[in-house]
Short mmCIF file of C-alpha atoms in Angstrom, two decimals:
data_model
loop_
_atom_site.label_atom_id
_atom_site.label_comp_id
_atom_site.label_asym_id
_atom_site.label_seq_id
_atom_site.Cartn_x
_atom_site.Cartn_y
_atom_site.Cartn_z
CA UNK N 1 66.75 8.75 -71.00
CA UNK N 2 67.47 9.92 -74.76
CA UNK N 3 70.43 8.76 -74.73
CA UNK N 4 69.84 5.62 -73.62
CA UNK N 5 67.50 5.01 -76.52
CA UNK N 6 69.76 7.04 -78.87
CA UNK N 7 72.42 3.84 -78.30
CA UNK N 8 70.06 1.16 -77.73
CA UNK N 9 67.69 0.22 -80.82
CA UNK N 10 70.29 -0.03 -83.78
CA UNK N 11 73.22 -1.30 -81.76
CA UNK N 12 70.37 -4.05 -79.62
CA UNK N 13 69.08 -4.67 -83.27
CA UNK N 14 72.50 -5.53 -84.96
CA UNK N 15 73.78 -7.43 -81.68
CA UNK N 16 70.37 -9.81 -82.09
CA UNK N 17 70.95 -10.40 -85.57
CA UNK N 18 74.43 -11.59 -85.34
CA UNK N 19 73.69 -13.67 -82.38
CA UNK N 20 70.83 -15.07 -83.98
CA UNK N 21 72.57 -15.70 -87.47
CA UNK N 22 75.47 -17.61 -86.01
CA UNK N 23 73.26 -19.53 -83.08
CA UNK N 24 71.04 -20.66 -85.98
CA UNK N 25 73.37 -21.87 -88.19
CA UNK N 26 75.20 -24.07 -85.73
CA UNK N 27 71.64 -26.28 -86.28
CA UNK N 28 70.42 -25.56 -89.71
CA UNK N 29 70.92 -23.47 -93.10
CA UNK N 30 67.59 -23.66 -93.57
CA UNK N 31 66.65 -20.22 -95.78
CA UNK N 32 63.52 -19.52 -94.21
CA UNK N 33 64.32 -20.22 -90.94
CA UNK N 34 67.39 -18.24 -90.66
CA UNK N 35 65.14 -15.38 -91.97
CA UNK N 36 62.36 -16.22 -89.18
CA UNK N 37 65.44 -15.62 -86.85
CA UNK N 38 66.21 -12.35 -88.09
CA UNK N 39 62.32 -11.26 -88.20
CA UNK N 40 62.81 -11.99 -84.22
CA UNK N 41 66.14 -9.70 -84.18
CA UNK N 42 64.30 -6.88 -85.50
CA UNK N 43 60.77 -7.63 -83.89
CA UNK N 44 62.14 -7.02 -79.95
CA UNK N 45 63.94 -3.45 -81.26
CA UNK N 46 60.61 -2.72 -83.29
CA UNK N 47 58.58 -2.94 -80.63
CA UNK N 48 60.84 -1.29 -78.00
CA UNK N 49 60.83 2.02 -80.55
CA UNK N 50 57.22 1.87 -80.76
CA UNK N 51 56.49 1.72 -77.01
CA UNK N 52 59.11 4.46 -76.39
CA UNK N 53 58.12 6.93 -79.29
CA UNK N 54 54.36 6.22 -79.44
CA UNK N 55 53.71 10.07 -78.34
CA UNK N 56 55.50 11.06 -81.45
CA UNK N 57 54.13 9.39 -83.74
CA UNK N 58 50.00 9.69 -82.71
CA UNK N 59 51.24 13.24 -82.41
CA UNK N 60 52.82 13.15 -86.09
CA UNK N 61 50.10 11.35 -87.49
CA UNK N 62 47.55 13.76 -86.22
CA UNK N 63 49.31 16.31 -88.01
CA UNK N 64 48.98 14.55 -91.50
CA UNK N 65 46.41 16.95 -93.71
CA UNK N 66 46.68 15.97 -97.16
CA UNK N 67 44.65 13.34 -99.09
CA UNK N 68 45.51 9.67 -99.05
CA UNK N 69 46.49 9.85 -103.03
CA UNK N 70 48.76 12.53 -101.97
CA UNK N 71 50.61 10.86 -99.99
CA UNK N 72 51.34 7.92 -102.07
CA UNK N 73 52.25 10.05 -104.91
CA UNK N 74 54.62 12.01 -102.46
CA UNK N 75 56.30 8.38 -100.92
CA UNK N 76 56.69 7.39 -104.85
CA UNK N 77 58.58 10.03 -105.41
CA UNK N 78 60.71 10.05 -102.57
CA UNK N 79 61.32 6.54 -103.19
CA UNK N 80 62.36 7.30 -107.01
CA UNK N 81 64.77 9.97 -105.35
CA UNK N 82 66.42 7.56 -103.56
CA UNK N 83 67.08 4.88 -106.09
CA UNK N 84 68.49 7.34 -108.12
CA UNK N 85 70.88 8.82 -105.49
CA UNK N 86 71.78 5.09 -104.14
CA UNK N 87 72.47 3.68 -107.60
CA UNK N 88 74.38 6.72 -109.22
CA UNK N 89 76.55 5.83 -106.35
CA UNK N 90 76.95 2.06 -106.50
CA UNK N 91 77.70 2.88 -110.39
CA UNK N 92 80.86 5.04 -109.21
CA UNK N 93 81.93 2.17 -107.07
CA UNK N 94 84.14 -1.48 -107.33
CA UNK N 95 81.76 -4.44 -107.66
CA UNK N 96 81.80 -6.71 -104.36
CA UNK N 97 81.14 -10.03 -103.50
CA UNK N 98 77.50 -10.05 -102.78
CA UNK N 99 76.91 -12.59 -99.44
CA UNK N 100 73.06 -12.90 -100.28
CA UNK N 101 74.22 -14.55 -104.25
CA UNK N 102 74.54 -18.40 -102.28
CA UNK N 103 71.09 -17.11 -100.15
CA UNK N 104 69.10 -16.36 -103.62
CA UNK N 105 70.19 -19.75 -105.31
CA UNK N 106 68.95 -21.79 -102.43
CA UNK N 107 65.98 -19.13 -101.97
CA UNK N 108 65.06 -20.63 -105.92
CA UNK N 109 65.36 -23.95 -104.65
CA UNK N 110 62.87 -23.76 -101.96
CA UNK N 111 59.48 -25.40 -102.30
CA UNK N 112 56.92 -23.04 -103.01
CA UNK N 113 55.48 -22.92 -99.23
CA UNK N 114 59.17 -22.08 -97.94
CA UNK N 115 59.09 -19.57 -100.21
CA UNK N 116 55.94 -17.93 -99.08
CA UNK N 117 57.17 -17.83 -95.31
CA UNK N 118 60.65 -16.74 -96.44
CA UNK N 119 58.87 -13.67 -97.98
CA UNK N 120 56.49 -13.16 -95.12
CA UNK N 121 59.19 -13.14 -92.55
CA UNK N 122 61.23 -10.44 -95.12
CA UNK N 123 58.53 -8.21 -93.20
CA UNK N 124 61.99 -7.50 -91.12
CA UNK N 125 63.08 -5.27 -93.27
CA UNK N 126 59.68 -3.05 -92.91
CA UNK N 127 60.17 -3.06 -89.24
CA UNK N 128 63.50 -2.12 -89.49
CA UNK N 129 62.56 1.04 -91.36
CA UNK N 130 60.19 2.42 -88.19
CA UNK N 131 63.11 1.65 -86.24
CA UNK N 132 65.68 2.83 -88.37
CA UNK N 133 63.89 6.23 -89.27
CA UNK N 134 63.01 7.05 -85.43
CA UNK N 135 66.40 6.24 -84.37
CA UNK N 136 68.16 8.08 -87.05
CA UNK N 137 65.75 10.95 -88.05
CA UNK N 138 63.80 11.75 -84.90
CA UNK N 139 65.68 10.84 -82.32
CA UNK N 140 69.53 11.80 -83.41
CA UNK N 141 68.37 14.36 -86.61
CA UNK N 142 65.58 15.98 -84.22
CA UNK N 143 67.58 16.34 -81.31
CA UNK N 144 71.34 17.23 -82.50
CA UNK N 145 69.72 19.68 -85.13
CA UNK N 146 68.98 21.91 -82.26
CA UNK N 147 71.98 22.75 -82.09
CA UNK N 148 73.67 22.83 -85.67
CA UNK N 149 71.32 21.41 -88.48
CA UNK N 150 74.04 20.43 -90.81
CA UNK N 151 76.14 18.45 -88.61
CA UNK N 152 73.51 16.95 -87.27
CA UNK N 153 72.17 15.82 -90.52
CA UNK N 154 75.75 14.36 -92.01
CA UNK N 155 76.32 12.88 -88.79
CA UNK N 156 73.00 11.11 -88.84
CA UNK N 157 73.66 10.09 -92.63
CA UNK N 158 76.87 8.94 -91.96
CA UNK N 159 76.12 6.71 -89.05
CA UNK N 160 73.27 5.54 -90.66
CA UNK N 161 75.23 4.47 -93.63
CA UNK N 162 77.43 1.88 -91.27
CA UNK N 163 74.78 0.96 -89.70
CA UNK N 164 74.44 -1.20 -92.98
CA UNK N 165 78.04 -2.13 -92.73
CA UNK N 166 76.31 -6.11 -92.10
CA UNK N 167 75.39 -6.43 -95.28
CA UNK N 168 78.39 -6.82 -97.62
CA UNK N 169 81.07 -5.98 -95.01
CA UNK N 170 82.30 -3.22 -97.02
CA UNK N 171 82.96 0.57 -95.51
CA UNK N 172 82.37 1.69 -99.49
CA UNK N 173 79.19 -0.41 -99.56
CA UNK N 174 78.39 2.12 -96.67
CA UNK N 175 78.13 5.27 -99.08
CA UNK N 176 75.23 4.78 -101.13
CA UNK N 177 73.29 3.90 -97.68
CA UNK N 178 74.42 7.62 -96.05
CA UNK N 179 73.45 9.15 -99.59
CA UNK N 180 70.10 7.53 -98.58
CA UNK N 181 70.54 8.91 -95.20
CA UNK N 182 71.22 12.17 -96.34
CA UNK N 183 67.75 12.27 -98.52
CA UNK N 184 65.84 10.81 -95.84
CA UNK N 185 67.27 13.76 -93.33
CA UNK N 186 66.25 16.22 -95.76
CA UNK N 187 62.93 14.96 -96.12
CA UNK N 188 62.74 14.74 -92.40
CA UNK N 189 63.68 18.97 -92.02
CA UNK N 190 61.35 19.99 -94.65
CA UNK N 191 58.35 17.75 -93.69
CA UNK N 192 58.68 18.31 -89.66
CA UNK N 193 57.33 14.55 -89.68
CA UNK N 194 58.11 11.55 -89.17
CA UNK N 195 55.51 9.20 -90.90
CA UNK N 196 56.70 10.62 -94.10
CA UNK N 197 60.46 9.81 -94.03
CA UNK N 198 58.60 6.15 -92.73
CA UNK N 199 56.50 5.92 -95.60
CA UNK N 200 59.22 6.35 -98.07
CA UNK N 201 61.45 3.91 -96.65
CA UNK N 202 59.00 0.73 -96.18
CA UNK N 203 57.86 1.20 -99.34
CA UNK N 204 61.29 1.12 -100.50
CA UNK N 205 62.32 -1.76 -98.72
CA UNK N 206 59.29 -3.40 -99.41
CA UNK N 207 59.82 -2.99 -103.28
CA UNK N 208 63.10 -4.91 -102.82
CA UNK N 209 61.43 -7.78 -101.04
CA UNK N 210 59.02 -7.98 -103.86
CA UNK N 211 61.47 -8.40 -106.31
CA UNK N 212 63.53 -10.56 -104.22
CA UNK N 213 60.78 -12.90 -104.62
CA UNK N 214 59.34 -12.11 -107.95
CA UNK N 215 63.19 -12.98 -109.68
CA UNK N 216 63.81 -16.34 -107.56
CA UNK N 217 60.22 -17.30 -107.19
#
């Protein structure tokens, strides 16, 4: 049955996004609509990893024993850790094309209340981190560790580096993702828990949906 998850939440997840992309856009270009599509991609995978791995993580958040503040200061810096990894990387690398530059000039054109859905439906990306870090960390980390920790943690890095292949359809656009990976995996062997590789990685993805709407607001 692990292995049926293992290749079911990222692959189902990708598979609904392209199908809903391209179905959408046969009918509209409408910003904030294609992003309620992609909201619905990620929803079904979301909810899928939270019905299968809901024992892990009551069980993991049981075991959380350190103050609130703690924790935020400890997700701040894990987040700081991996903007500096990512972007030491993307400095050693060519510039590409970005395919979101045409989505943020119509995103500025958008009447204010477009706007406001187009951000609250960027709530994707924060389900796509639960799925993301139980697929990745818990799931392929936690169980191929078993048997050789650092394989399983480059393997896990590396695959979930193209797993963010869709975004600029570039394998070197890849690296600074596994770099990511690789943090996250570390995090994941010292800490023993999941919520805290989860923590780190909404709040990062959340920080770039902020400023995705604070600089084309």
């Amino acid at each position: 049955m692990k292995e049926i998850k293992l290749f079911t939440l990222i692959p189902l997840q990708l598979l609904l996004m392209y199908l809903s992309g391209n179905i959408v856009l046969c009918y509209t270009d409408n910003i904030a609509v294609l992003q309620f599509s992609e909201f619905i991609s990620t929803l079904i995978p979301f909810l899928l990893a939270i019905y299968w791995f809901k024992d892990v993580l009551i069980s993991d958040w049981k075991k959380i024993n350190i103050s609130w503040w703690k924790i935020v200061i400890c997700t701040l810096i894990g987040v700081a850790i991996l903007e500096i990894v990512s972007n030491l990387i993307y400095l050693k690398l060519p510039v590409f094309t970005d395919p979101a530059s045409t989505e943020n000039i119509i995103f500025s054109n958008l009447p204010s209340m477009q706007k406001i859905f187009y951000f609250l439906f960027s709530s994707s990306t924060l389900l796509t981190a639960v799925t993301e870090e139980l697929n990745f960390r818990y799931l392929f980390l936690g169980r191929y560790t078993k048997f050789n920790k650092v394989l399983g943690l480059i393997l896990s890095s590396i695959l979930f580096g193209l797993a963010h292949y869709f975004i600029q359809f570039q394998l070197l656009s890849c690296l600074p993702y596994m770099a990511m990976g690789l943090v996250l995996g570390l995090i994941y062997l010292f800490t023993k828990n999941i919520w805290s590789v989860i923590f780190i990685h909404i709040t990062t993805n959340l920080f770039f949906a902020v400023l995705i709407l604070l600089f084309n607001w």
